[in-house]
Coordinates of C-alpha atoms in Angstrom, one line a residue:
Chain A
M1 CA 29.0 -29.6 -19.2
T2 CA 26.3 -31.6 -20.7
D3 CA 25.1 -31.7 -24.3
G4 CA 21.9 -29.7 -23.6
A5 CA 24.3 -26.8 -22.1
A6 CA 24.0 -23.7 -24.0
T7 CA 27.3 -22.1 -23.1
M8 CA 28.9 -21.3 -26.5
D9 CA 32.4 -22.1 -27.7
N10 CA 33.8 -18.8 -27.0
G11 CA 32.7 -19.3 -23.6
S12 CA 29.9 -16.5 -23.4
L13 CA 26.9 -17.2 -21.1
T14 CA 23.4 -17.7 -22.8
V15 CA 20.9 -15.4 -21.1
L16 CA 17.3 -16.0 -21.5
I17 CA 15.7 -12.5 -21.2
L18 CA 11.8 -12.7 -20.6
E19 CA 10.2 -9.4 -21.0
D20 CA 6.9 -8.4 -22.6
E21 CA 8.1 -4.5 -23.1
P22 CA 9.6 -4.4 -26.6
M23 CA 11.5 -1.3 -25.9
I24 CA 13.1 -2.8 -22.7
L25 CA 13.6 -6.2 -24.3
W26 CA 15.6 -4.4 -27.2
D27 CA 17.7 -2.6 -24.9
L28 CA 18.7 -5.4 -22.7
E29 CA 19.2 -7.7 -25.8
Q30 CA 21.7 -5.0 -27.0
E31 CA 23.1 -4.1 -23.8
F32 CA 23.8 -7.9 -22.9
S33 CA 25.3 -8.6 -26.4
D34 CA 27.7 -5.6 -25.6
A35 CA 28.7 -7.0 -22.4
G36 CA 29.7 -10.1 -23.9
L37 CA 26.7 -12.3 -23.3
H38 CA 24.8 -14.4 -25.4
P39 CA 21.1 -13.1 -25.0
I40 CA 18.1 -15.2 -26.3
T41 CA 14.6 -13.2 -26.0
A42 CA 11.0 -14.2 -25.2
R43 CA 8.2 -11.8 -24.9
S44 CA 5.9 -14.4 -23.4
A45 CA 6.2 -17.4 -21.0
E46 CA 5.1 -19.7 -23.9
Q47 CA 7.9 -18.4 -26.1
A48 CA 10.4 -18.7 -23.2
L49 CA 9.3 -22.4 -22.6
D50 CA 9.6 -23.0 -26.3
L51 CA 13.1 -21.5 -26.4
I52 CA 14.1 -23.4 -23.4
G53 CA 12.8 -26.6 -25.0
H54 CA 15.6 -26.0 -27.8
T55 CA 18.3 -24.3 -25.8
V56 CA 18.7 -24.5 -22.0
P57 CA 20.0 -21.2 -21.1
D58 CA 23.1 -20.6 -18.5
V59 CA 21.1 -18.0 -16.8
A60 CA 17.8 -15.9 -16.9
V61 CA 16.3 -12.6 -16.3
L62 CA 12.6 -12.8 -15.9
D63 CA 10.1 -9.8 -15.8
V64 CA 7.1 -10.9 -13.4
N65 CA 4.0 -9.4 -15.1
L66 CA 3.8 -10.1 -18.9
G67 CA 0.1 -8.7 -19.5
D68 CA -3.1 -10.3 -19.3
G69 CA -2.6 -11.2 -15.8
K70 CA 0.1 -13.6 -16.8
T71 CA 3.5 -13.9 -15.0
C72 CA 6.6 -15.6 -15.5
E73 CA 6.0 -18.4 -12.9
P74 CA 5.8 -21.2 -15.4
V75 CA 9.2 -20.4 -16.7
A76 CA 10.6 -19.7 -13.1
D77 CA 9.0 -23.5 -12.6
R78 CA 10.9 -25.0 -15.5
L79 CA 14.3 -23.2 -14.9
S80 CA 14.1 -24.2 -11.2
Q81 CA 13.6 -28.0 -12.6
L82 CA 16.6 -27.5 -14.8
G83 CA 18.8 -25.8 -12.1
V84 CA 19.1 -22.7 -14.3
P85 CA 19.6 -19.6 -12.0
F86 CA 17.8 -16.7 -12.6
L87 CA 16.9 -13.3 -11.4
I88 CA 13.6 -11.4 -11.4
H89 CA 13.3 -7.9 -12.9
S90 CA 10.0 -6.3 -12.2
G91 CA 8.4 -2.9 -11.4
D92 CA 5.6 -4.6 -9.4
L93 CA 7.5 -5.5 -6.3
D94 CA 4.4 -6.9 -4.5
R95 CA 3.6 -9.4 -7.0
A96 CA 7.2 -10.0 -7.7
G97 CA 7.5 -10.7 -4.1
E98 CA 5.2 -13.8 -4.5
V99 CA 7.6 -15.2 -7.0
V100 CA 10.5 -14.4 -5.1
R101 CA 9.2 -16.3 -1.9
R102 CA 8.5 -19.2 -4.0
F103 CA 11.9 -19.5 -5.6
D104 CA 14.3 -17.4 -3.3
V105 CA 16.1 -15.6 -6.1
P106 CA 17.5 -12.0 -6.3
V107 CA 15.3 -9.3 -7.4
M108 CA 16.2 -6.2 -9.6
P109 CA 13.7 -3.3 -9.4
K110 CA 12.5 -1.7 -12.5
P111 CA 13.9 0.6 -13.4
T112 CA 17.4 -0.7 -13.3
P113 CA 19.8 0.5 -16.1
A114 CA 20.7 -2.3 -18.4
Y115 CA 24.4 -2.5 -17.9
L116 CA 23.8 -3.2 -14.1
L117 CA 21.4 -5.9 -15.0
A118 CA 24.0 -7.5 -17.4
E119 CA 26.3 -7.4 -14.5
A120 CA 24.0 -9.1 -12.1
A121 CA 23.1 -11.8 -14.9
R122 CA 26.7 -12.6 -15.1
A123 CA 27.0 -12.9 -11.2
L124 CA 24.3 -15.5 -11.2
R125 CA 26.7 -18.0 -12.5
Chain B
M1 CA -48.2 21.1 3.3
E2 CA -45.4 22.7 5.1
E3 CA -47.0 22.6 8.1
G4 CA -48.0 18.6 7.9
K5 CA -44.3 18.0 7.1
R6 CA -43.1 19.8 10.2
N7 CA -45.8 17.9 12.2
M8 CA -44.7 14.6 10.9
T9 CA -41.1 15.5 11.7
N10 CA -42.0 16.3 15.1
E11 CA -44.0 13.3 15.9
R12 CA -41.0 11.1 14.6
D13 CA -39.0 13.2 16.8
Q14 CA -41.2 12.7 19.8
V15 CA -41.4 9.0 19.2
H16 CA -37.7 8.8 19.1
R17 CA -37.2 10.5 22.4
A18 CA -40.3 8.9 24.0
Y19 CA -39.3 6.5 26.6
D20 CA -38.5 2.9 25.3
D21 CA -41.0 0.7 27.3
S22 CA -40.5 -2.6 25.6
P23 CA -38.1 -3.7 28.3
Q24 CA -40.6 -3.0 30.9
R25 CA -43.2 -4.8 28.9
F26 CA -41.0 -7.9 28.5
L27 CA -40.2 -8.0 32.2
D28 CA -43.9 -7.9 33.1
G29 CA -44.6 -10.8 30.5
N30 CA -41.8 -13.0 32.3
E31 CA -41.2 -14.9 35.4
Q32 CA -39.9 -12.9 38.2
D33 CA -37.0 -15.2 39.2
K34 CA -35.5 -14.5 35.8
F35 CA -34.6 -10.8 36.4
A36 CA -35.0 -10.1 40.1
G37 CA -35.0 -6.5 41.9
A38 CA -32.2 -4.3 40.9
D39 CA -31.4 -6.6 37.9
S40 CA -34.8 -5.9 36.3
V41 CA -34.2 -2.0 36.7
L42 CA -30.8 -2.0 35.3
F43 CA -31.9 -4.3 32.4
E44 CA -34.8 -2.0 31.8
Q45 CA -32.9 1.1 31.9
A46 CA -29.9 -0.1 29.9
M47 CA -32.2 -1.6 26.9
A48 CA -34.2 1.4 26.6
Q49 CA -31.4 3.8 26.7
T50 CA -28.9 2.1 24.4
R51 CA -28.5 3.1 20.8
M52 CA -27.0 -0.6 20.3
A53 CA -29.7 -2.9 18.6
I54 CA -30.4 -5.7 21.0
C55 CA -32.4 -8.8 21.2
L56 CA -32.7 -11.9 23.3
S57 CA -33.9 -15.2 21.8
D58 CA -35.2 -18.1 23.9
P59 CA -33.1 -21.1 23.3
H60 CA -35.8 -23.6 25.0
A61 CA -38.6 -22.6 22.7
D62 CA -39.2 -24.1 19.3
D63 CA -37.0 -22.5 16.4
F64 CA -35.1 -20.2 19.0
P65 CA -37.6 -17.1 18.8
V66 CA -36.8 -13.6 19.5
V67 CA -38.4 -12.9 23.0
F68 CA -37.3 -9.2 23.3
A69 CA -36.2 -6.6 20.9
N70 CA -35.3 -3.1 22.1
R71 CA -36.3 0.0 20.1
A72 CA -33.0 0.5 18.6
F73 CA -33.5 -2.9 17.0
L74 CA -36.8 -2.1 15.6
E75 CA -35.3 1.2 14.2
L76 CA -32.2 -0.3 12.9
T77 CA -34.3 -3.1 11.1
G78 CA -37.5 -1.3 10.4
Y79 CA -39.9 -3.9 11.9
L80 CA -42.3 -3.5 14.4
E81 CA -42.1 -5.3 17.7
D82 CA -44.9 -7.8 16.9
E83 CA -43.3 -8.5 13.6
V84 CA -40.0 -9.7 15.3
V85 CA -41.1 -11.3 18.6
G86 CA -41.7 -15.0 18.3
R87 CA -39.8 -15.2 15.1
N88 CA -36.3 -16.7 14.6
C89 CA -33.7 -13.8 13.9
R90 CA -32.9 -15.3 10.4
F91 CA -35.7 -13.1 9.0
L92 CA -33.0 -10.4 8.8
Q93 CA -30.9 -12.7 6.5
G94 CA -31.2 -12.3 2.6
P95 CA -29.9 -13.6 -0.8
E96 CA -26.3 -12.2 -0.3
T97 CA -25.8 -13.0 3.5
D98 CA -22.6 -15.1 3.6
P99 CA -23.7 -18.7 4.8
V100 CA -20.3 -19.3 6.0
N101 CA -20.9 -16.7 8.6
V102 CA -24.3 -17.7 9.2
A103 CA -22.7 -21.2 10.0
K104 CA -20.3 -19.5 12.6
V105 CA -23.7 -18.3 14.3
R106 CA -25.1 -21.7 14.2
T107 CA -21.9 -23.2 15.7
A108 CA -21.7 -20.9 18.5
I109 CA -25.1 -21.4 19.5
E110 CA -24.6 -25.3 19.6
D111 CA -21.3 -24.8 21.5
E112 CA -22.7 -22.1 23.9
T113 CA -19.9 -19.9 23.0
V114 CA -19.8 -16.1 22.0
V115 CA -19.4 -15.1 18.5
V116 CA -18.7 -11.7 16.7
V117 CA -19.6 -11.9 13.2
E118 CA -20.1 -9.4 10.3
L119 CA -23.2 -10.6 8.4
L120 CA -24.9 -8.8 5.4
N121 CA -28.6 -8.2 6.8
Y122 CA -31.6 -6.9 5.3
R123 CA -34.4 -4.4 6.6
K124 CA -37.9 -4.6 6.2
D125 CA -37.8 -2.5 3.3
G126 CA -35.1 -4.8 1.5
T127 CA -32.2 -2.2 2.0
R128 CA -29.2 -3.9 3.1
F129 CA -26.9 -3.1 6.0
W130 CA -23.7 -4.7 7.4
N131 CA -24.3 -5.9 10.7
A132 CA -21.6 -6.6 13.2
L133 CA -23.4 -9.0 15.3
H134 CA -22.2 -10.1 19.0
L135 CA -24.0 -13.3 20.0
G136 CA -23.6 -14.9 23.4
P137 CA -25.3 -17.3 26.1
I138 CA -26.9 -15.8 29.2
Y139 CA -27.0 -17.9 32.2
N140 CA -28.8 -17.6 35.6
E141 CA -27.2 -17.9 39.1
D142 CA -27.4 -21.4 38.9
G143 CA -25.8 -21.7 35.6
K144 CA -29.0 -22.6 33.6
L145 CA -28.9 -21.2 29.9
L146 CA -31.8 -18.5 30.2
Y147 CA -31.3 -16.6 26.7
Y148 CA -29.0 -15.9 23.9
F149 CA -28.3 -12.2 23.7
G150 CA -27.7 -10.6 20.4
S151 CA -26.4 -7.0 19.9
Q152 CA -26.4 -5.6 16.3
W153 CA -24.6 -2.7 15.1
D154 CA -24.9 -1.2 11.6
V155 CA -21.3 -0.9 10.4
S156 CA -22.0 -0.1 6.7
D157 CA -20.2 2.7 6.7
V158 CA -17.2 1.0 8.1
H159 CA -17.5 -1.3 5.3
A160 CA -17.8 1.3 2.6
A161 CA -14.7 3.2 3.9
R162 CA -12.8 0.0 4.0
A163 CA -13.9 -1.0 0.4
E164 CA -12.7 2.6 -0.7
E165 CA -9.4 2.3 1.1
E166 CA -8.9 -1.2 -0.6
Y167 CA -9.8 0.5 -4.0
A168 CA -7.5 3.3 -3.4
K169 CA -4.5 1.0 -2.4
T170 CA -4.9 -1.0 -5.7
L171 CA -5.0 1.9 -7.8
S172 CA -1.9 3.6 -6.1
R173 CA 0.0 0.1 -6.4
E174 CA -1.1 0.0 -10.0
L175 CA -0.1 3.5 -10.8
S176 CA 3.1 2.8 -9.2
H177 CA 3.9 -0.2 -11.2
R178 CA 3.0 1.7 -14.4
M179 CA 5.2 4.6 -13.5
K180 CA 8.0 2.6 -12.8
N181 CA 7.5 0.5 -16.1
M182 CA 7.2 4.0 -17.9
F183 CA 10.6 5.0 -16.3
A184 CA 12.1 1.7 -17.3
V185 CA 10.9 2.2 -21.2
I186 CA 12.2 5.9 -21.1
G187 CA 15.6 4.7 -19.8
S188 CA 15.6 1.9 -22.6
I189 CA 14.8 4.6 -25.2
V190 CA 17.6 6.8 -24.0
N191 CA 20.1 4.0 -23.9
I192 CA 19.1 2.8 -27.5
T193 CA 19.5 6.2 -28.7
G194 CA 22.8 6.8 -27.1
R195 CA 24.1 3.4 -28.6
T196 CA 22.7 4.3 -32.2
H197 CA 24.4 7.7 -32.0
D198 CA 27.6 6.3 -30.1
I199 CA 27.0 8.7 -27.2
R200 CA 26.8 6.1 -24.4
S201 CA 28.1 8.1 -21.7
E202 CA 26.1 11.3 -22.1
A203 CA 23.0 8.7 -22.7
R204 CA 24.2 7.1 -19.1
M205 CA 24.0 10.6 -17.7
I206 CA 20.9 11.5 -19.0
N207 CA 19.5 8.1 -17.7
E208 CA 20.8 8.4 -14.3
R209 CA 19.2 11.7 -13.9
I210 CA 15.8 10.6 -15.2
Q211 CA 15.9 7.4 -12.8
A212 CA 16.8 9.8 -9.9
L213 CA 13.8 11.7 -10.6
G214 CA 11.6 8.7 -11.0
R215 CA 12.7 7.4 -7.6
A216 CA 12.0 10.9 -6.0
Y217 CA 8.3 10.6 -7.0
E218 CA 8.2 6.8 -6.1
P219 CA 7.2 6.8 -2.6
T220 CA 4.6 9.6 -3.1
L221 CA 2.1 7.5 -5.2
D222 CA 0.6 5.9 -2.0
E223 CA -0.6 9.2 -0.8
A224 CA -1.1 11.1 -3.8
S225 CA -4.3 12.2 -2.6
L226 CA -2.9 14.4 0.0
G227 CA -1.4 16.7 -2.5
S228 CA 1.9 17.0 -0.9
I229 CA 4.9 14.8 -0.6
E230 CA 7.0 13.6 2.5
L231 CA 10.3 15.0 1.7
G232 CA 12.1 12.4 3.8
Q233 CA 10.7 9.6 1.9
A234 CA 11.5 11.1 -1.4
M235 CA 15.3 12.0 -0.3
R236 CA 15.9 8.6 0.9
S237 CA 14.4 7.1 -2.4
V238 CA 16.6 9.1 -4.3
L239 CA 19.8 8.3 -2.2
A240 CA 19.2 4.7 -1.7
P241 CA 21.4 3.4 -4.6
Y242 CA 24.3 5.2 -3.3
D243 CA 24.0 3.7 0.4
P244 CA 22.7 0.0 -0.5
E245 CA 23.8 -1.2 3.1
D246 CA 22.3 1.9 4.7
R247 CA 25.3 2.9 6.9
R248 CA 26.9 5.7 5.3
I249 CA 24.2 8.3 4.8
R250 CA 22.4 9.8 8.0
Y251 CA 18.9 11.4 7.6
L252 CA 18.4 13.9 10.2
G253 CA 15.2 15.7 9.2
N254 CA 11.9 14.5 9.7
G255 CA 8.2 14.9 8.9
L256 CA 8.4 17.6 6.6
R257 CA 5.9 18.0 3.5
A258 CA 6.6 19.7 0.2
D259 CA 4.8 20.4 -3.2
P260 CA 5.1 17.8 -5.5
N261 CA 7.1 20.3 -7.9
F262 CA 9.5 20.9 -5.2
V263 CA 10.6 17.3 -5.2
S264 CA 12.0 17.3 -8.6
V265 CA 14.5 20.0 -7.9
V266 CA 15.5 18.6 -4.6
G267 CA 15.7 14.9 -5.9
L268 CA 17.8 16.1 -8.8
S269 CA 20.1 18.1 -6.6
L270 CA 20.7 15.3 -4.2
H271 CA 21.4 13.0 -7.1
E272 CA 24.2 15.4 -8.3
L273 CA 25.6 15.7 -5.2
A274 CA 25.8 12.0 -4.6
T275 CA 27.2 11.4 -7.9
N276 CA 29.9 14.0 -7.3
A277 CA 30.6 12.3 -3.9
V278 CA 30.9 9.1 -5.9
K279 CA 33.6 10.5 -8.0
H280 CA 35.4 13.1 -5.6
G281 CA 33.9 13.0 -2.1
A282 CA 32.6 11.1 0.7
F283 CA 31.4 8.0 -1.4
S284 CA 34.9 7.6 -3.4
N285 CA 36.4 5.8 -0.5
E286 CA 35.1 2.9 2.0
T287 CA 34.7 5.2 5.1
G288 CA 33.3 8.5 4.2
T289 CA 29.9 9.4 5.3
V290 CA 27.1 12.1 4.6
S291 CA 24.5 13.7 6.8
V292 CA 21.4 15.1 5.3
D293 CA 19.2 17.5 7.0
W294 CA 16.1 19.3 5.9
K295 CA 14.0 21.9 7.7
H296 CA 11.5 24.6 7.5
R297 CA 12.4 28.2 8.0
D298 CA 10.1 30.9 8.7
A299 CA 10.2 34.0 6.6
A300 CA 13.0 36.5 8.0
H301 CA 13.6 40.1 7.1
D302 CA 15.5 39.5 4.1
T303 CA 14.5 35.9 3.3
P304 CA 10.9 34.1 2.3
E305 CA 9.7 31.2 4.2
Q306 CA 11.7 28.3 2.8
I307 CA 13.0 24.8 3.1
E308 CA 16.7 24.4 3.7
I309 CA 18.5 21.1 3.1
E310 CA 22.1 20.7 4.2
W311 CA 24.4 18.0 2.8
I312 CA 27.6 17.4 4.9
E313 CA 30.2 15.1 3.7
R314 CA 32.8 13.6 6.3
G315 CA 35.7 11.4 6.1
G316 CA 36.4 11.5 2.2
P317 CA 39.4 12.5 0.7
Q318 CA 40.5 16.1 1.3
V319 CA 38.9 18.1 -1.7
A320 CA 39.9 21.3 -3.2
Q321 CA 37.3 23.6 -4.7
P322 CA 36.8 22.5 -8.3
V323 CA 37.0 24.6 -11.3
T324 CA 33.2 24.5 -12.2
A325 CA 32.5 23.6 -15.9
S326 CA 29.5 24.7 -17.8
G327 CA 27.4 21.2 -17.9
S328 CA 28.9 19.7 -14.9
G329 CA 26.7 18.4 -12.1
H330 CA 27.4 21.8 -9.9
S331 CA 26.4 24.0 -12.6
I332 CA 23.2 22.2 -13.3
M333 CA 22.3 22.3 -9.7
Q334 CA 23.0 25.9 -9.6
S335 CA 20.7 26.6 -12.3
M336 CA 18.0 24.4 -11.1
V337 CA 18.0 26.0 -7.8
A338 CA 18.0 29.5 -9.1
M339 CA 15.1 28.7 -11.3
A340 CA 13.1 27.6 -8.3
G341 CA 14.1 31.0 -6.6
G342 CA 16.5 29.5 -4.2
T343 CA 20.3 29.7 -3.1
I344 CA 22.9 27.1 -3.1
T345 CA 26.1 27.7 -1.0
Y346 CA 29.1 25.3 -1.1
D347 CA 31.8 25.0 1.6
W348 CA 35.0 23.0 0.8
K349 CA 35.9 22.3 4.3
S350 CA 39.1 20.0 4.9
D351 CA 37.0 17.1 6.3
G352 CA 34.5 17.3 3.3
L353 CA 32.0 19.2 1.2
A354 CA 29.2 21.0 3.0
V355 CA 26.2 22.3 0.7
T356 CA 23.3 24.3 1.9
I357 CA 20.4 24.5 -0.4
A358 CA 17.7 26.9 0.2
I359 CA 14.5 27.0 -1.8
P360 CA 11.2 29.2 -1.0
H361 CA 8.4 27.2 -0.1
S362 CA 5.1 28.3 1.4
G363 CA 2.7 26.4 3.7
S364 CA 5.3 23.4 4.6
A365 CA 3.4 21.4 7.1
A366 CA 5.3 19.6 9.6

């Protein structure tokens, strides 16, 4: 593992969660912590890219539509470059499909219970 | 006043029915060798009678002028014959006509090929219409190019219908997206509350029921305007998570529609049955299967018109009739179905549970 890798000393996976809906983000953050993961959260693509600049996560869970017609694509691009596996968590499977086709990643449709998402995030690694 | 109006209407009516002599006049003004004998009669009859707007243009004259336009053409465009004949057909184009499609027409003419395009055209009074233009070369027996044939058909209605359909699709997609998002937010709130009050397993159970309900309505948004729901789609959607590989549940019913409020009872009942099957029944091992059937039953002497749903488990572990605790899945189902005026019957057979749910429902359309 390189210096930039985020896996903490206790071995928990660092998971980037990108989600613009605060309630969902809060739920996922808590559930992921409960599941022994180390969540870092972002509500916009800019925030996520900023976070990735400091800490490269081990895996990521990305919502597709982030409001104002913005999507997670720039983040997906960056993660792909870094070789970080991620999954798509979206209620708009039509639009999610475009991202999925580009990156060939797993999709968890909204709504999916948070504990199942935590399991799926862990399985990415 | 009234009289005058009627006269005008009659007059227009008569003009409409009067014989269209433009083909004859066209033939009279042209060399006989172009349309000879029977051909000319056919041409004359066909052009006069068709409701399709038709024109011919002369590719050998300067600027490709229209040399013939039938009455349907004049009716469609609002021009008089002498305003059309002698001019290039582009007078039908206007500011919002797509130049790309016009270029297609030009290319087809240069290549002497057939083209079909939809152009936004303008009538004499400035109103617009979508014109399905079919254009192609006409040759004589010796293969010499004589005319270009153009038929125009007003497809404005088709365009409007398409735009409406497109809008409805976009709207239902947006609604569906929002609904899923809303169910996700509700799920998060229940989860967070459960965590805060340390009632996680209860919260999870509540969530699973809410999410099952969400799935039951999910496939219905696309056809929300129909006012009823295809029961099979709703059932498949509710049960999908219990059979991710699509090999353990057989769906036998087909094509039955029901009121939206019917779907919540059915959706939640199936969720309880499936959850129970995961714990004790056909989904608790690797090989058990479930068949689900649903049909409409006409009113009989002692039962109203109703929809009957059959859930039959096979290949699960042998089960004994459970002691029904209040608050369990079974008792919740009992109460829900009873609220809907229906009945639920259980049969704990040795090879699996069989459940029949019958709920009154009038006007079920197949």
